[in-house]
Short mmCIF file of N, CA and C in Angstrom, two decimals:
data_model
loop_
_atom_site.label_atom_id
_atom_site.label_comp_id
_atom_site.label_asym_id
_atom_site.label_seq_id
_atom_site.Cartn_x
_atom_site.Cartn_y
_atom_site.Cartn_z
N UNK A 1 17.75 17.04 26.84
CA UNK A 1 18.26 17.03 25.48
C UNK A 1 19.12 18.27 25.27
N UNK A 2 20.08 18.41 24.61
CA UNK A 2 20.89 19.39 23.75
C UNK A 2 21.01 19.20 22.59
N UNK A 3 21.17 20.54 21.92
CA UNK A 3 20.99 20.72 20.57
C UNK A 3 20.54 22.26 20.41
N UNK A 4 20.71 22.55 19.29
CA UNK A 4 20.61 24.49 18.80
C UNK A 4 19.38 24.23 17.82
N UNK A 5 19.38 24.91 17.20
CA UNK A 5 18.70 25.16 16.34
C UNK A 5 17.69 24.38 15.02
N UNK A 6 19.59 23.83 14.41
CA UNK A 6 19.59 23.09 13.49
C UNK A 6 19.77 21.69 13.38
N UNK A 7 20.29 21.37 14.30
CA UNK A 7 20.23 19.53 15.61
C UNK A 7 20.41 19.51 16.44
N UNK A 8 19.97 18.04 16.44
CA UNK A 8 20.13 17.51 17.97
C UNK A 8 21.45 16.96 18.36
N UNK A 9 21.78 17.22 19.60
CA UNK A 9 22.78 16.64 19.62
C UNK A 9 23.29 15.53 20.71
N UNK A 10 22.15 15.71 21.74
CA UNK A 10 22.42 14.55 22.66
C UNK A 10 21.30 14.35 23.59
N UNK A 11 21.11 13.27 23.55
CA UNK A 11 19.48 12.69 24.62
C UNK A 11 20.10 11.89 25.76
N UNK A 12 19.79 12.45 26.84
CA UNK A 12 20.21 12.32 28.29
C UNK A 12 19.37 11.23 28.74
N UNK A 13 19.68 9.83 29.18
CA UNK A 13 18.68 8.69 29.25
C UNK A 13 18.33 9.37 31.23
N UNK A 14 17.36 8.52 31.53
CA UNK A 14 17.03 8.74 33.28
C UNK A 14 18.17 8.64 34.17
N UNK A 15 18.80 7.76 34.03
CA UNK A 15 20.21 7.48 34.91
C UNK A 15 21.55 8.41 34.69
N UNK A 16 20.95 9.34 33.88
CA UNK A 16 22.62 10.28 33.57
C UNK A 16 21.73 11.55 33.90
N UNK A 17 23.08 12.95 34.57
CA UNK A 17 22.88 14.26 34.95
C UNK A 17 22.95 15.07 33.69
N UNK A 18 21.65 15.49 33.30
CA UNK A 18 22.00 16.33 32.44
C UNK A 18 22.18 18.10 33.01
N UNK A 19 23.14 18.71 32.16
CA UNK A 19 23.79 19.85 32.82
C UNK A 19 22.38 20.71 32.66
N UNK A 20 22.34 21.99 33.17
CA UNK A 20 21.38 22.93 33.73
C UNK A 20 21.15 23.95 32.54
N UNK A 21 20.32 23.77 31.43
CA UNK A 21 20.15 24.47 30.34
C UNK A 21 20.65 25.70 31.29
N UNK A 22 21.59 26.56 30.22
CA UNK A 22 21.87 27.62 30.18
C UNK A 22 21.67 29.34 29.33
N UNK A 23 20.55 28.40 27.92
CA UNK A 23 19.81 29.46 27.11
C UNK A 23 18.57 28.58 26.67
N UNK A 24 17.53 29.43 26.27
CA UNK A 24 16.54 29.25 25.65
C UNK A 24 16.81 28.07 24.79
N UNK A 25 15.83 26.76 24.85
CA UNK A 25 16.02 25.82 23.80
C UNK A 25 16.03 26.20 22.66
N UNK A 26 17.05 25.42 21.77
CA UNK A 26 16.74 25.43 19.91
C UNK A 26 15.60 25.08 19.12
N UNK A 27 15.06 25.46 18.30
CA UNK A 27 14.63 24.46 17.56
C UNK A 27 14.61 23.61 17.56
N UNK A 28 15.62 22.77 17.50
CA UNK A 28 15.77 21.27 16.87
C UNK A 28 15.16 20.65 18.12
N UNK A 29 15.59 20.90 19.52
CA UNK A 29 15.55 20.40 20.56
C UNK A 29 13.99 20.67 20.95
N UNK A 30 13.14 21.61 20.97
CA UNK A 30 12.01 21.82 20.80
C UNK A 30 11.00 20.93 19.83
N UNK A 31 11.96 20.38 18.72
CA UNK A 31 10.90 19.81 17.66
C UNK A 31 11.12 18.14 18.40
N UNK A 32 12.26 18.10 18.49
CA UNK A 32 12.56 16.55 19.29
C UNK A 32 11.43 16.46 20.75
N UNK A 33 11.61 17.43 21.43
CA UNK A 33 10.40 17.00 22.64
C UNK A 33 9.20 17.02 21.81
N UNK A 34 8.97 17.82 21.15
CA UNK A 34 7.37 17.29 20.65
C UNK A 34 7.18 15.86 19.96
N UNK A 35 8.01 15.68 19.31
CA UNK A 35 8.18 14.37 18.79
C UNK A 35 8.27 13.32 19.53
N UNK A 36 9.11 13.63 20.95
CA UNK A 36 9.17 12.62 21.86
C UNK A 36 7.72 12.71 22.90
N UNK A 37 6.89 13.40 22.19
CA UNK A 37 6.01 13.40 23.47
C UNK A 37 4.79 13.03 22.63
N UNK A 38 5.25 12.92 21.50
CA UNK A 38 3.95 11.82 20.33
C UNK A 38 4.26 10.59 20.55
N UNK A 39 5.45 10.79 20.37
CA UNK A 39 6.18 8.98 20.83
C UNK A 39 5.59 8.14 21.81
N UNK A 40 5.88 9.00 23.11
CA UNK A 40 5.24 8.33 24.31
C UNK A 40 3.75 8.61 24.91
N UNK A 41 2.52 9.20 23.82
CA UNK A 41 1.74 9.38 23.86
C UNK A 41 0.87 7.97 22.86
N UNK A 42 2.11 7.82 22.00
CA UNK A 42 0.96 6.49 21.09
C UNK A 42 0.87 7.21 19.57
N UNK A 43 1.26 8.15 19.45
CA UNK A 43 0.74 9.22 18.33
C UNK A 43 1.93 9.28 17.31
N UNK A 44 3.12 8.58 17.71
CA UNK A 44 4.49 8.75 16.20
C UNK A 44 5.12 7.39 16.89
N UNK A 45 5.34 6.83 15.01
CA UNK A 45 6.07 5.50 15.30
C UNK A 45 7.18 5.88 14.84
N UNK A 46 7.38 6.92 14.09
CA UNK A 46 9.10 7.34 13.55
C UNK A 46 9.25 9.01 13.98
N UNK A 47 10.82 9.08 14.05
CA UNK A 47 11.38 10.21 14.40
C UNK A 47 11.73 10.99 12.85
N UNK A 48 11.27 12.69 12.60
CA UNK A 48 11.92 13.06 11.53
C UNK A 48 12.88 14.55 12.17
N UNK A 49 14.59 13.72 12.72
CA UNK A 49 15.02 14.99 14.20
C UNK A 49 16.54 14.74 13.46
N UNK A 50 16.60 16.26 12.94
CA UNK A 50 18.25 16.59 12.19
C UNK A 50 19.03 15.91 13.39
N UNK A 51 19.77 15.24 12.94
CA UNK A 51 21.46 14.64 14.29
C UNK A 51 22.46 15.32 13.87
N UNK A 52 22.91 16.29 14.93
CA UNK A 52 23.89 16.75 14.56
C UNK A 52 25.19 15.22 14.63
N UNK A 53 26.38 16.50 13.89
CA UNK A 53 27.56 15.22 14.06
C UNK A 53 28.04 15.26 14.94
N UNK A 54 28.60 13.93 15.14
CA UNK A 54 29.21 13.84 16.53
C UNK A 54 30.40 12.94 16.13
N UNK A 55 31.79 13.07 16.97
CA UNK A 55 32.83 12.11 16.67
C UNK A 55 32.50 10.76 17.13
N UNK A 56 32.48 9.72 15.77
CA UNK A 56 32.18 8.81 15.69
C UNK A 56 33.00 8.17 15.36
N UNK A 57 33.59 6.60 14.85
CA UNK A 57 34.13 5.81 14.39
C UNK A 57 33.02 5.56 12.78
N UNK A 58 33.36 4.92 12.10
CA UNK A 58 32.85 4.42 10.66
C UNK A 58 32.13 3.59 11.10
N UNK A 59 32.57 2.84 12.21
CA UNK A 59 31.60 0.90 12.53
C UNK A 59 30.26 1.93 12.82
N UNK A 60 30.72 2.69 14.37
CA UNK A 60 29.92 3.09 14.80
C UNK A 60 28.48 3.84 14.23
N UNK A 61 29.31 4.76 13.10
CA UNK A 61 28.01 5.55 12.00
C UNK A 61 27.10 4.21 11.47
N UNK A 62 28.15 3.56 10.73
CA UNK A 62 27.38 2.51 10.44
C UNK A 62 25.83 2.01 11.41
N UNK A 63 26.25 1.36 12.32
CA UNK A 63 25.27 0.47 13.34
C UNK A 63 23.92 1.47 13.38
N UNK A 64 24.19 2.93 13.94
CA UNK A 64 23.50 3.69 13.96
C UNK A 64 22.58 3.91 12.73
N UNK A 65 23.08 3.74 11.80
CA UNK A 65 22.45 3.94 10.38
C UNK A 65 21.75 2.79 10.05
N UNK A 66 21.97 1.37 10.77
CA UNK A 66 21.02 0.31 10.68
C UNK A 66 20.42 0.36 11.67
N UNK A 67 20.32 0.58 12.83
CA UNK A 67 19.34 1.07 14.10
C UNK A 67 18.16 2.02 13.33
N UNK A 68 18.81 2.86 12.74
CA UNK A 68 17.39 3.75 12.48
C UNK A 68 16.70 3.63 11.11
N UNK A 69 17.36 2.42 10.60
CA UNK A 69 16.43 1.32 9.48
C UNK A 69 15.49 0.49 10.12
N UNK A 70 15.44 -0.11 11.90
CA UNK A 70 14.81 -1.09 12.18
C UNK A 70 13.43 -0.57 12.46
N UNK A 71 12.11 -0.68 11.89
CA UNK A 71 10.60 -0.30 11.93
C UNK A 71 10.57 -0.46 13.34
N UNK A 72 9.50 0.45 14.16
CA UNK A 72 8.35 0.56 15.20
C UNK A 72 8.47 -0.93 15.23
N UNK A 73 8.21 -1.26 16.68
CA UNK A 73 7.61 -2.58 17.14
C UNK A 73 8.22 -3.62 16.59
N UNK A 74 9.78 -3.96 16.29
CA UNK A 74 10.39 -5.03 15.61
C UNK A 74 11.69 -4.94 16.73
N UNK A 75 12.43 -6.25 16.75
CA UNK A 75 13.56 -6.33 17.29
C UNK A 75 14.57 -6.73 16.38
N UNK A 76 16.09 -6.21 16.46
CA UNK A 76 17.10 -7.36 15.76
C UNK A 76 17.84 -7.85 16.93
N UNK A 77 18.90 -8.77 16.60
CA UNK A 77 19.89 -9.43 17.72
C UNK A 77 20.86 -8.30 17.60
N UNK A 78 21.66 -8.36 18.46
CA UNK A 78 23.48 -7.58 18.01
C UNK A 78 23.94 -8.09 16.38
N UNK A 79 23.48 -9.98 16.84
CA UNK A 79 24.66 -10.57 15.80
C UNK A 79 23.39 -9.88 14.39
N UNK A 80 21.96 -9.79 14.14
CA UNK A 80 22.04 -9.48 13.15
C UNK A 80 22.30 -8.16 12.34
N UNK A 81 22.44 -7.10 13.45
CA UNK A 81 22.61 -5.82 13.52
C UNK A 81 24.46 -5.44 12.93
N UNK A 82 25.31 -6.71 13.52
CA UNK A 82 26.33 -6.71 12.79
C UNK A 82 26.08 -7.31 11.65
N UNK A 83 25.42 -8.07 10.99
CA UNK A 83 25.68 -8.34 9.83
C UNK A 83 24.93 -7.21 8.80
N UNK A 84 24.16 -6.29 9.15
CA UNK A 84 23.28 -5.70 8.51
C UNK A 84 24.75 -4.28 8.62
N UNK A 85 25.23 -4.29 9.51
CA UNK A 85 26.24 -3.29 9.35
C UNK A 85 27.15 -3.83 8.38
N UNK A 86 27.43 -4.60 7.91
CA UNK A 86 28.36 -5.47 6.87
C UNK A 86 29.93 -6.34 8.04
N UNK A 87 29.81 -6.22 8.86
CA UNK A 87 30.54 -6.90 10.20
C UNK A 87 29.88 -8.20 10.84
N UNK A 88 29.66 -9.37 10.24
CA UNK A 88 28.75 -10.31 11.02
C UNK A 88 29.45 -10.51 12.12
N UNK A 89 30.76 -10.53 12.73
CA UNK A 89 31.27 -11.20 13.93
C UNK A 89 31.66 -10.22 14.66
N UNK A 90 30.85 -9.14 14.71
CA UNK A 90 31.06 -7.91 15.66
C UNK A 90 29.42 -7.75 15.96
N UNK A 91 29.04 -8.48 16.84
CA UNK A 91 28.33 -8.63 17.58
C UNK A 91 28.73 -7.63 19.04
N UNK A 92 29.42 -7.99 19.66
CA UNK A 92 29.67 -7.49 21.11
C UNK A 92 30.44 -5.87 20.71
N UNK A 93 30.47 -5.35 19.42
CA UNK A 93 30.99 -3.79 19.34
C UNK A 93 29.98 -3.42 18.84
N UNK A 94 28.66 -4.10 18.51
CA UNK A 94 27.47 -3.37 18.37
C UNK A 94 27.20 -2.83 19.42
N UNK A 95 27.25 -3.60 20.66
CA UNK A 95 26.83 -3.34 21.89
C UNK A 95 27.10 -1.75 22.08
N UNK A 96 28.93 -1.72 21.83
CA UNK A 96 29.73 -0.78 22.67
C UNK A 96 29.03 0.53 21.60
N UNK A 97 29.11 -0.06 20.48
CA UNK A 97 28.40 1.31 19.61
C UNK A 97 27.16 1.55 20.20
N UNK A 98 26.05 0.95 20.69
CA UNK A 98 24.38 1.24 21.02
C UNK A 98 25.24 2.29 22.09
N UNK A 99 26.24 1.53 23.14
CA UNK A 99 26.22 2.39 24.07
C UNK A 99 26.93 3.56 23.93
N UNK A 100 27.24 4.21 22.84
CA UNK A 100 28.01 5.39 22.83
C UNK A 100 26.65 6.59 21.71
N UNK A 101 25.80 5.10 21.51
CA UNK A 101 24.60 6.12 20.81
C UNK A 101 24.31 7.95 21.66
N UNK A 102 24.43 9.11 21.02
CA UNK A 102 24.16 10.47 22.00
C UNK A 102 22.68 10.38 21.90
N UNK A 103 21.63 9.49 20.56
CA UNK A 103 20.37 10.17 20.52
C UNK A 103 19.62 8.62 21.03
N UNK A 104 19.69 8.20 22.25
CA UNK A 104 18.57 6.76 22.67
C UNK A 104 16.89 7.35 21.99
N UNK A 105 16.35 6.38 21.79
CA UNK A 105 15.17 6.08 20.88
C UNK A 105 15.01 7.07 19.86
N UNK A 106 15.55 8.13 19.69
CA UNK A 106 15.34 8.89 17.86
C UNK A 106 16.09 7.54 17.22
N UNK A 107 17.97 7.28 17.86
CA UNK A 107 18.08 6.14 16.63
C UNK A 107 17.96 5.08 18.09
N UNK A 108 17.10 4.05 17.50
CA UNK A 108 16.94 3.07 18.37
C UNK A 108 17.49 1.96 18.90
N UNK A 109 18.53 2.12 19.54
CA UNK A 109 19.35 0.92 20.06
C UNK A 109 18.49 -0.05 21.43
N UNK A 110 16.90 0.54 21.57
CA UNK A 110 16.24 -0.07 22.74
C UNK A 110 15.73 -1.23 21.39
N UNK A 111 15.79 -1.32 20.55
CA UNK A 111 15.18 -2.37 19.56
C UNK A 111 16.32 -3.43 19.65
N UNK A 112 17.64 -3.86 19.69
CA UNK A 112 18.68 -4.31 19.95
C UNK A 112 18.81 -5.12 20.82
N UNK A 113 18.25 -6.54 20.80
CA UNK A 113 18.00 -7.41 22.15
C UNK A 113 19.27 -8.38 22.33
N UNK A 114 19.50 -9.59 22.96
CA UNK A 114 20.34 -10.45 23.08
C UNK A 114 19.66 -11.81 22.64
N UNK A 115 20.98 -12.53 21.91
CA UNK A 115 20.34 -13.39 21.06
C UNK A 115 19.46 -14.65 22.17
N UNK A 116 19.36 -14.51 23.15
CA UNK A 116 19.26 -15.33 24.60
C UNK A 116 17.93 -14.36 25.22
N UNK A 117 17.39 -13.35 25.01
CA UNK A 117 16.82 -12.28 26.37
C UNK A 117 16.92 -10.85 25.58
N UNK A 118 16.65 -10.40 26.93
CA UNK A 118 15.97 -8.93 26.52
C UNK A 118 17.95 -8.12 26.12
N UNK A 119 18.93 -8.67 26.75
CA UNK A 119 20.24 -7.71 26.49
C UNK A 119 20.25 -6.75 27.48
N UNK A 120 21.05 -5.34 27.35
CA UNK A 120 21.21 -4.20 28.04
C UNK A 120 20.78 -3.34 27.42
N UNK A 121 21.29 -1.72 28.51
CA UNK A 121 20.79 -0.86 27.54
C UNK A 121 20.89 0.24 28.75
N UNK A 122 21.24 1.18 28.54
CA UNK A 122 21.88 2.30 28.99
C UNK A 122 21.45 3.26 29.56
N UNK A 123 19.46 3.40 29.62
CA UNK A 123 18.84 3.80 30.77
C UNK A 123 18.16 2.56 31.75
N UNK A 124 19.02 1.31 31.25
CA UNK A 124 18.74 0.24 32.24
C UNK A 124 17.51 -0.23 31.82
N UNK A 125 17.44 -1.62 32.34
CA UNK A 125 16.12 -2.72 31.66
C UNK A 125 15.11 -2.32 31.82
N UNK A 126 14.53 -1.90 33.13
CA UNK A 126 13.22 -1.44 33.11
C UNK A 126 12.83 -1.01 32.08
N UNK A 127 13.69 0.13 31.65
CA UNK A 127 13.45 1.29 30.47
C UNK A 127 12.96 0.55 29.28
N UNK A 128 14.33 -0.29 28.96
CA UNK A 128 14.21 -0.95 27.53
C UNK A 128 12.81 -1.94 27.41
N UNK A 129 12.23 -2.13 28.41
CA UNK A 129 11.45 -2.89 28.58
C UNK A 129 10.09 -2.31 28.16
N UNK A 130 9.92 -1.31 29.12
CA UNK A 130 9.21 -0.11 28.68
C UNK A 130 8.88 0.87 27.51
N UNK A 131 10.13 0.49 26.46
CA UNK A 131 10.39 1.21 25.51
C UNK A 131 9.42 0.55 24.56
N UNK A 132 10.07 -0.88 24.77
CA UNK A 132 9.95 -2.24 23.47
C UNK A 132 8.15 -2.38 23.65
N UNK A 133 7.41 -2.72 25.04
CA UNK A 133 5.90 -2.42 25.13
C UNK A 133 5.41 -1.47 24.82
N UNK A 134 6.07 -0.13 24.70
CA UNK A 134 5.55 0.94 24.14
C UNK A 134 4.81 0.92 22.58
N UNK A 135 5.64 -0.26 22.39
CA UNK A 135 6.05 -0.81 20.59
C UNK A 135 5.28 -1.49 20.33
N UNK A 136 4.81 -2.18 21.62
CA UNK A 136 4.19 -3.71 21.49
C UNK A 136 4.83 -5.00 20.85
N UNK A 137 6.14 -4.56 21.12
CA UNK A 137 6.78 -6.01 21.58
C UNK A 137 6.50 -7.11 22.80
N UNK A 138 6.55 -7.92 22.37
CA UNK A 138 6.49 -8.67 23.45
C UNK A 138 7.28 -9.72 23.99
N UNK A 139 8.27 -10.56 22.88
CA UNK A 139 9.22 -11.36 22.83
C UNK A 139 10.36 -10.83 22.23
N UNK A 140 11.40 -10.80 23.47
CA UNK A 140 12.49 -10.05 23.02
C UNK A 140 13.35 -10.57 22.28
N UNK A 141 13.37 -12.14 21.65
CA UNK A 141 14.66 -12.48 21.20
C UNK A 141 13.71 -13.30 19.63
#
């Protein structure tokens, strides 16, 4: 993870190099591992982790801002995730938005299935798979 003090600013999924901390963690980034380590302990169903800003598009803020409306242990499709963004036929730029998400599971684009199956997802299926049982999901669509 990176981030200072006052946010977070980017969560490194398993399949990407994250660079070689070069100072003492922040705050923010300190409060996010504890949080992430309630998460994957069973012990927090929601994240409360400042995001810093990041250059975004409007769609994109958007999606993100309905990602981290969707409750613990629930799924939406793309297509309803675009309509909840106010875009019903931008389905497939939900996608491209999950994948440009910097913070995977603070805002949750592993909740984000395919209207057919489990979908993608950017530390790869296993993960999302792993994520969604964490949840106790069990049917992804």
């Amino acid at each position: 993870m990176e981030g200072g003090d006052d946010a977070l600013t980017r969560v490194y999924m398993p399949t990407e190099s994250a660079p070689e901390p070069t100072r003492r963690a922040g705050a923010a980034v300190t409060d996010a591992a504890r949080q992430l380590d309630e998460y994957f302990r069973g012990r927090r169903r929601d994240f409360d982790v400042a995001l810093a800003e990041t250059p975004a598009t409007d769609f994109q803020r958007e999606v993100w801002r309905v990602l981290r409306s969707l409750p613990f242990g629930t799924v939406a499709t793309y297509a309803q995730v675009a309509s909840l963004a106010g875009h019903p036929r931008a389905a497939r730029a939900v996608g491209n938005a999950n994948h440009a998400n910097p913070w995977p599971v603070f805002v949750p684009c592993h909740r984000v299935v395919a209207s057919n199956g489990l979908g993608g997802y950017g530390g790869g299926e296993d993960l999302k798979r792993f994520l969604l049982d964490l949840e106790g999901v069990r049917a992804y669509t």
